[in-house]
Amino acid sequence: MTSDFQKCSRGEIWLLDWNPRRGSEQGGFRPGLIIQSDLGNHAEGARTTVVVPLTTQGRAYAFYVPIPKGKENGLPADSWANATQIFTVDKSRLTKRLGKATPVQMKALAEALSAVLDF
């Protein structure tokens, strides 16, 4: 039987359980933006996905991409995608689908990730 978590797609924003955390990692329940390709997300038996955490502690850093609150993304407050914290997580950490980032936001995030990884 296919879990709803296996149906996650690139660009979606999910509420994740980030615990337990270590050091400067994000912790608690907070949104994350799925950045893994749908080829990986939808592969049979795929139990993990790749995400970046969202934070409401906005900063004008080159690696923070603004994601303003909105009906489409389900965010209750203006947030920023933190491209410096890239995580592979088990899909069991995905607790609720909130919404989706816009294509413009995903392009900005791709540019930030490229800069972080020097690709």
PDB file of C-alpha atoms in Angstrom:
ATOM      1  CA  MET A   1       0.000   0.000   0.000  1.00  0.00           C
ATOM      2  CA  THR A   2       1.341   3.418  -0.960  1.00  0.00           C
ATOM      3  CA  SER A   3       1.668   5.982   1.814  1.00  0.00           C
ATOM      4  CA  ASP A   4       0.707   9.615   1.237  1.00  0.00           C
ATOM      5  CA  PHE A   5       4.290  10.435   2.186  1.00  0.00           C
ATOM      6  CA  GLN A   6       5.526   8.564  -0.874  1.00  0.00           C
ATOM      7  CA  LYS A   7       3.504  10.985  -2.989  1.00  0.00           C
ATOM      8  CA  CYS A   8       5.574  14.021  -2.043  1.00  0.00           C
ATOM      9  CA  SER A   9       6.835  16.082  -4.972  1.00  0.00           C
ATOM     10  CA  ARG A  10       9.583  18.596  -5.675  1.00  0.00           C
ATOM     11  CA  GLY A  11       8.546  22.111  -4.694  1.00  0.00           C
ATOM     12  CA  GLU A  12       6.044  21.018  -2.057  1.00  0.00           C
ATOM     13  CA  ILE A  13       6.184  22.431   1.444  1.00  0.00           C
ATOM     14  CA  TRP A  14       5.584  19.938   4.239  1.00  0.00           C
ATOM     15  CA  LEU A  15       5.496  20.184   8.007  1.00  0.00           C
ATOM     16  CA  LEU A  16       8.319  17.951   9.256  1.00  0.00           C
ATOM     17  CA  ASP A  17       9.314  16.517  12.591  1.00  0.00           C
ATOM     18  CA  TRP A  18      12.995  17.552  12.697  1.00  0.00           C
ATOM     19  CA  ASN A  19      13.701  15.902  16.063  1.00  0.00           C
ATOM     20  CA  PRO A  20      16.107  14.761  17.223  1.00  0.00           C
ATOM     21  CA  ARG A  21      18.425  17.576  16.171  1.00  0.00           C
ATOM     22  CA  ARG A  22      22.135  18.098  16.637  1.00  0.00           C
ATOM     23  CA  GLY A  23      24.105  21.332  17.085  1.00  0.00           C
ATOM     24  CA  SER A  24      22.962  24.067  14.696  1.00  0.00           C
ATOM     25  CA  GLU A  25      20.432  21.887  12.852  1.00  0.00           C
ATOM     26  CA  GLN A  26      16.798  22.934  12.765  1.00  0.00           C
ATOM     27  CA  GLY A  27      14.673  21.217  15.402  1.00  0.00           C
ATOM     28  CA  GLY A  28      11.060  20.726  16.395  1.00  0.00           C
ATOM     29  CA  PHE A  29       8.140  20.779  13.992  1.00  0.00           C
ATOM     30  CA  ARG A  30       8.693  23.215  11.155  1.00  0.00           C
ATOM     31  CA  PRO A  31       8.142  23.439   7.422  1.00  0.00           C
ATOM     32  CA  GLY A  32      10.574  22.041   4.910  1.00  0.00           C
ATOM     33  CA  LEU A  33      10.716  22.450   1.141  1.00  0.00           C
ATOM     34  CA  ILE A  34      11.272  19.325  -0.943  1.00  0.00           C
ATOM     35  CA  ILE A  35      14.131  19.818  -3.405  1.00  0.00           C
ATOM     36  CA  GLN A  36      14.674  16.235  -4.575  1.00  0.00           C
ATOM     37  CA  SER A  37      13.640  15.461  -8.152  1.00  0.00           C
ATOM     38  CA  ASP A  38      10.374  13.641  -8.687  1.00  0.00           C
ATOM     39  CA  LEU A  39      12.342  10.844 -10.326  1.00  0.00           C
ATOM     40  CA  GLY A  40      13.744  10.173  -6.851  1.00  0.00           C
ATOM     41  CA  ASN A  41      10.589  11.065  -4.932  1.00  0.00           C
ATOM     42  CA  HIS A  42       8.338   8.764  -6.939  1.00  0.00           C
ATOM     43  CA  ALA A  43      10.713   5.831  -7.402  1.00  0.00           C
ATOM     44  CA  GLU A  44       9.249   2.562  -6.202  1.00  0.00           C
ATOM     45  CA  GLY A  45      10.391   1.891  -2.661  1.00  0.00           C
ATOM     46  CA  ALA A  46      11.841   5.392  -2.179  1.00  0.00           C
ATOM     47  CA  ARG A  47      11.717   5.991   1.564  1.00  0.00           C
ATOM     48  CA  THR A  48      13.705   9.241   1.678  1.00  0.00           C
ATOM     49  CA  THR A  49      13.580  12.686   0.131  1.00  0.00           C
ATOM     50  CA  VAL A  50      15.839  15.745   0.170  1.00  0.00           C
ATOM     51  CA  VAL A  51      14.635  18.955   1.814  1.00  0.00           C
ATOM     52  CA  VAL A  52      15.752  22.344   3.056  1.00  0.00           C
ATOM     53  CA  PRO A  53      14.208  23.764   6.230  1.00  0.00           C
ATOM     54  CA  LEU A  54      12.148  26.946   6.297  1.00  0.00           C
ATOM     55  CA  THR A  55      12.646  29.529   9.010  1.00  0.00           C
ATOM     56  CA  THR A  56      10.732  32.641  10.034  1.00  0.00           C
ATOM     57  CA  GLN A  57      13.968  34.212  11.261  1.00  0.00           C
ATOM     58  CA  GLY A  58      14.582  35.900   7.938  1.00  0.00           C
ATOM     59  CA  ARG A  59      17.948  37.127   6.921  1.00  0.00           C
ATOM     60  CA  ALA A  60      19.242  38.990   3.908  1.00  0.00           C
ATOM     61  CA  TYR A  61      21.779  36.226   3.253  1.00  0.00           C
ATOM     62  CA  ALA A  62      22.529  35.119  -0.276  1.00  0.00           C
ATOM     63  CA  PHE A  63      21.617  31.564   0.700  1.00  0.00           C
ATOM     64  CA  TYR A  64      18.202  32.365   2.227  1.00  0.00           C
ATOM     65  CA  VAL A  65      15.346  32.456  -0.280  1.00  0.00           C
ATOM     66  CA  PRO A  66      12.224  34.403   0.769  1.00  0.00           C
ATOM     67  CA  ILE A  67       8.944  32.468   0.735  1.00  0.00           C
ATOM     68  CA  PRO A  68       6.190  34.953   1.709  1.00  0.00           C
ATOM     69  CA  LYS A  69       3.175  33.500   3.508  1.00  0.00           C
ATOM     70  CA  GLY A  70       0.286  32.685   1.237  1.00  0.00           C
ATOM     71  CA  LYS A  71      -2.679  30.494   0.501  1.00  0.00           C
ATOM     72  CA  GLU A  72      -0.809  28.493  -2.169  1.00  0.00           C
ATOM     73  CA  ASN A  73       2.074  27.521   0.118  1.00  0.00           C
ATOM     74  CA  GLY A  74       0.096  27.173   3.361  1.00  0.00           C
ATOM     75  CA  LEU A  75       2.616  29.130   5.409  1.00  0.00           C
ATOM     76  CA  PRO A  76       1.190  31.177   8.309  1.00  0.00           C
ATOM     77  CA  ALA A  77       4.162  33.591   8.340  1.00  0.00           C
ATOM     78  CA  ASP A  78       6.745  34.966   5.936  1.00  0.00           C
ATOM     79  CA  SER A  79       9.550  32.426   5.756  1.00  0.00           C
ATOM     80  CA  TRP A  80      12.941  31.795   4.192  1.00  0.00           C
ATOM     81  CA  ALA A  81      14.287  28.577   2.679  1.00  0.00           C
ATOM     82  CA  ASN A  82      17.741  27.943   4.128  1.00  0.00           C
ATOM     83  CA  ALA A  83      19.863  26.570   1.279  1.00  0.00           C
ATOM     84  CA  THR A  84      22.816  25.974   3.620  1.00  0.00           C
ATOM     85  CA  GLN A  85      21.024  23.139   5.427  1.00  0.00           C
ATOM     86  CA  ILE A  86      20.318  20.350   2.951  1.00  0.00           C
ATOM     87  CA  PHE A  87      18.904  17.194   4.528  1.00  0.00           C
ATOM     88  CA  THR A  88      18.035  13.723   3.338  1.00  0.00           C
ATOM     89  CA  VAL A  89      15.119  12.674   5.537  1.00  0.00           C
ATOM     90  CA  ASP A  90      13.015   9.581   5.904  1.00  0.00           C
ATOM     91  CA  LYS A  91       9.549  10.274   4.541  1.00  0.00           C
ATOM     92  CA  SER A  92       8.106   9.295   7.933  1.00  0.00           C
ATOM     93  CA  ARG A  93       9.267  12.757   9.109  1.00  0.00           C
ATOM     94  CA  LEU A  94       6.730  14.359   6.739  1.00  0.00           C
ATOM     95  CA  THR A  95       3.666  15.034   8.877  1.00  0.00           C
ATOM     96  CA  LYS A  96       1.419  17.297   6.768  1.00  0.00           C
ATOM     97  CA  ARG A  97       1.470  18.787   3.271  1.00  0.00           C
ATOM     98  CA  LEU A  98       1.099  22.571   3.559  1.00  0.00           C
ATOM     99  CA  GLY A  99       1.307  23.694  -0.059  1.00  0.00           C
ATOM    100  CA  LYS A 100       3.739  24.445  -2.849  1.00  0.00           C
ATOM    101  CA  ALA A 101       6.434  26.996  -3.663  1.00  0.00           C
ATOM    102  CA  THR A 102       6.109  29.014  -6.873  1.00  0.00           C
ATOM    103  CA  PRO A 103       8.305  28.372  -9.933  1.00  0.00           C
ATOM    104  CA  VAL A 104      10.027  31.732  -9.313  1.00  0.00           C
ATOM    105  CA  GLN A 105      10.840  30.712  -5.721  1.00  0.00           C
ATOM    106  CA  MET A 106      12.140  27.316  -6.883  1.00  0.00           C
ATOM    107  CA  LYS A 107      14.386  29.012  -9.470  1.00  0.00           C
ATOM    108  CA  ALA A 108      15.794  31.325  -6.785  1.00  0.00           C
ATOM    109  CA  LEU A 109      16.355  28.328  -4.517  1.00  0.00           C
ATOM    110  CA  ALA A 110      18.117  26.418  -7.324  1.00  0.00           C
ATOM    111  CA  GLU A 111      20.464  29.397  -7.745  1.00  0.00           C
ATOM    112  CA  ALA A 112      21.127  29.550  -3.996  1.00  0.00           C
ATOM    113  CA  LEU A 113      21.794  25.796  -3.860  1.00  0.00           C
ATOM    114  CA  SER A 114      24.144  26.111  -6.818  1.00  0.00           C
ATOM    115  CA  ALA A 115      26.078  28.836  -4.993  1.00  0.00           C
ATOM    116  CA  VAL A 116      26.210  26.825  -1.745  1.00  0.00           C
ATOM    117  CA  LEU A 117      27.471  23.726  -3.551  1.00  0.00           C
ATOM    118  CA  ASP A 118      29.631  25.670  -6.038  1.00  0.00           C
ATOM    119  CA  PHE A 119      27.978  23.947  -9.022  1.00  0.00           C
TER     120      PHE A 119
END
